[in-house]
Every structure is written in C-alpha cells, then in structure tokens.
C-alpha cells in the first residue's frame, strides 16, 4: 500500500523543494501507517533499481537551505544512469552489478601530512551528524542532474585529523578489490581510482562527503558507503567508495588526468567557456526531462561561482582546466 501512496505522486510532478518536502512527510506518514521500517522517497523505483543493502533510511538528518528551490532528479534516474567503471562500463551496468559491492566491513584510512592519522570505521562515519544538501551535479560528458545528498561537510571531517602546514592537497582513493568491484579485473583504468583536491578546495564549505541520497544510504552504484561530492567541478572529481584519504604536499595525479591529461585536468571546474577537446561544454542535458526537453545552459562553476570563484582568483582557468 505504501507503493500506491507514493506512486500517486510522480517525481516529474514535483515542482519545487517545498512540494518535495511535503511529499516526504506524506511518505513518512504512510510508512508509519503501514508499519514498515523502510520509507523511501520514490517507492517503486527503489524496489526496481537498488541492491540488497539499500532501503536503509538515515536517522536524524538535518535539513539545510542548500539547493532550496532546485527540483531533485527522480531517484530512479540518479540510481540507474551511472558512471562507476569498477562496476562496469555503460550507464545502466553499474546498477545491475550493485550486489557485488559489499560495503561491510569498511574502513577509511586517513594519513599523510596530519598530526592525528587514523583508520575510521564506516559505522563511526555514519554516526556523525548527517545533513541534507540538494546540489546540482554536472558530468564532463555534458549530462547533469540535481541530487538530494545526505552526508557532512568534508572540511569538518578533515579537521579531526589535524592537517599540518605541509598539507597542500588531499588525495582520495577508491577501494581496490576485483571481487567486490569486478570492473577492476580489466585494465581499463589504472586502478584504484584516485582523485584529489587542493586543501582550500577540500576545506570549502560546499565540499561534501556523501553517505546517502534521498534520505537513504547510498546505493552501491552511486558510490557506497562514502563518496565525495564537489558540486562546482565535473563529476569525475566526485570519487566513489572511498577507502583512503591522504594529506599531501604534492598535487595528486588523478586517474583521468593520468589517462588523458590534455582532456582532463586536475581542477576540472565546470566552465562553459573551456570546451573539452572533443565537445562543447556550453550546454548539458538534464536527466529525466526527456530527450528534447532537458537542455540547459551550463554555468561557470556549475552555478556556484558566488561561493567558489574566490578560490581561483588570479588563476588562468584555461590553463588550469
Ligand atoms: N571510483 C570511481 N568514482 C567515480 C567514477 C568511477 O568510474 N569510479 N566515475 C566518476 C564520474 S565520471 C561521474 S560523472 C560520477 C558519477 O556519479 P553518479 O554515478 O553517482 O552519478 O562519479 C565519478 N566517480
Ligand atoms: Mo563524469
């Protein structure tokens, strides 16, 4: 019966965040009424598209103003159109292979230029205060979506380990385990996937570590149990299924730059005026808005220029692409 309640309102009918929030209340009420332990922001879609570890609501999520007024992309699109090469190539394949990625046990090792290196268990990470932020997300391939993430600011997490003055960058690494991430059995990328941020980018209040979306734990295909979200940069910076965070003095060599440094830079800031060598970045397609209805102009820093432009003052954004 919860399915019926939920599916009465299609994600495509949500016009703004207030409606979406009201709908969430309705779903909560329906779930309680039905005596179900699991809620779910988009009912049937969850059942169709997610693996066995999902449907786990995150308790005590704090609402925030981030993204107020943005219309979140439907859950089924966010979770069925993915880039996660470790779970296969092709947008639909990672969701199909979700069950391979067992996310327990899971630890995150924090090391390098810091006073308090540590290995943190994912259960402790999930005990941190969780908040919700609705962010625009723009892939370098010129598709985009709006995601209601759950998680916490990256900077708040990093401070716990007391980075030293030599910590100029932060390097992130994805799990390497070809059994749980079978795409790693083929040498398509130089595994494990790595990414990096400058320390001031990492400490910026918009930089986020996500544990969930739509109020539930992340599905495997979206980077469970912990992934980076840097909304002003192209999607490939938002590394998934993180097991290691290292403070470094040198700029880390991120995976895509290693493969094609003329096409993918370190900064990867969303910028409509700097085309990819093989395509324009002026516009993008928003998932879930139909084949012809979803085109939008791409904004500098993906619309977050007011917040982040100061990080790049005096830098040539064409050279440092
Ligand atoms: N480990 C890892 N992280 C990754 C990727 C990947 O293949 N492996 N793909 C990146 C790219 S190109 C994008 S666009 C986003 C896609 O995130 P989504 O599938 O949650 O939309 O994840 C990024 N993080
Ligand atoms: Mo991407």
Tab-separated table of C-alpha atoms and ligand atoms in Angstrom, residues 78 81-86 137 139 143 145 149 174 189 193 221-222 227 235-236 238-240 256, ligand 1:
chain	number	residue	atom	x	y	z
A	78	UNK	CA	20.082	9.103	-10.211
A	81	UNK	CA	22.315	6.171	-15.040
A	82	UNK	CA	25.799	5.994	-13.557
A	83	UNK	CA	29.498	6.245	-14.205
A	84	UNK	CA	31.276	3.737	-11.991
A	85	UNK	CA	33.754	1.820	-14.135
A	86	UNK	CA	34.601	-0.550	-11.296
A	137	UNK	CA	25.758	17.726	-10.484
A	139	UNK	CA	29.319	15.326	-15.646
A	143	UNK	CA	24.697	15.467	-18.730
A	145	UNK	CA	21.149	16.105	-12.512
A	149	UNK	CA	22.621	14.171	-0.916
A	174	UNK	CA	38.613	4.087	-4.126
A	189	UNK	CA	41.676	2.492	-15.877
A	193	UNK	CA	40.609	5.221	-8.998
A	221	UNK	CA	26.273	2.266	-7.960
A	222	UNK	CA	26.368	5.789	-6.533
A	227	UNK	CA	31.776	9.264	-1.803
A	235	UNK	CA	31.525	14.668	-11.887
A	236	UNK	CA	34.720	12.666	-12.250
A	238	UNK	CA	33.437	13.126	-7.072
A	239	UNK	CA	35.224	9.857	-6.357
A	240	UNK	CA	33.189	6.909	-5.100
A	256	UNK	CA	41.572	10.684	-15.606
B	1	LIG	N1	35.667	5.230	-8.197
B	1	LIG	C1	35.024	5.877	-9.164
B	1	LIG	N2	34.488	7.089	-8.883
B	1	LIG	C2	33.819	7.770	-9.856
B	1	LIG	C3	33.720	7.252	-11.161
B	1	LIG	C4	34.276	5.964	-11.419
B	1	LIG	O1	34.210	5.407	-12.536
B	1	LIG	N3	34.897	5.319	-10.397
B	1	LIG	N4	33.089	7.988	-12.155
B	1	LIG	C5	33.036	9.438	-11.946
B	1	LIG	C6	32.206	10.137	-12.915
B	1	LIG	S1	32.834	10.358	-14.471
B	1	LIG	C7	30.990	10.672	-12.581
B	1	LIG	S2	30.103	11.604	-13.682
B	1	LIG	C8	30.396	10.404	-11.260
B	1	LIG	C9	29.024	9.774	-11.463
B	1	LIG	O2	28.356	9.668	-10.249
B	1	LIG	P1	26.907	9.005	-10.217
B	1	LIG	O3	27.009	7.678	-10.920
B	1	LIG	O4	26.554	8.878	-8.779
B	1	LIG	O5	26.009	9.924	-10.953
B	1	LIG	O6	31.174	9.544	-10.456
B	1	LIG	C10	32.571	9.780	-10.525
B	1	LIG	N5	33.264	8.986	-9.535
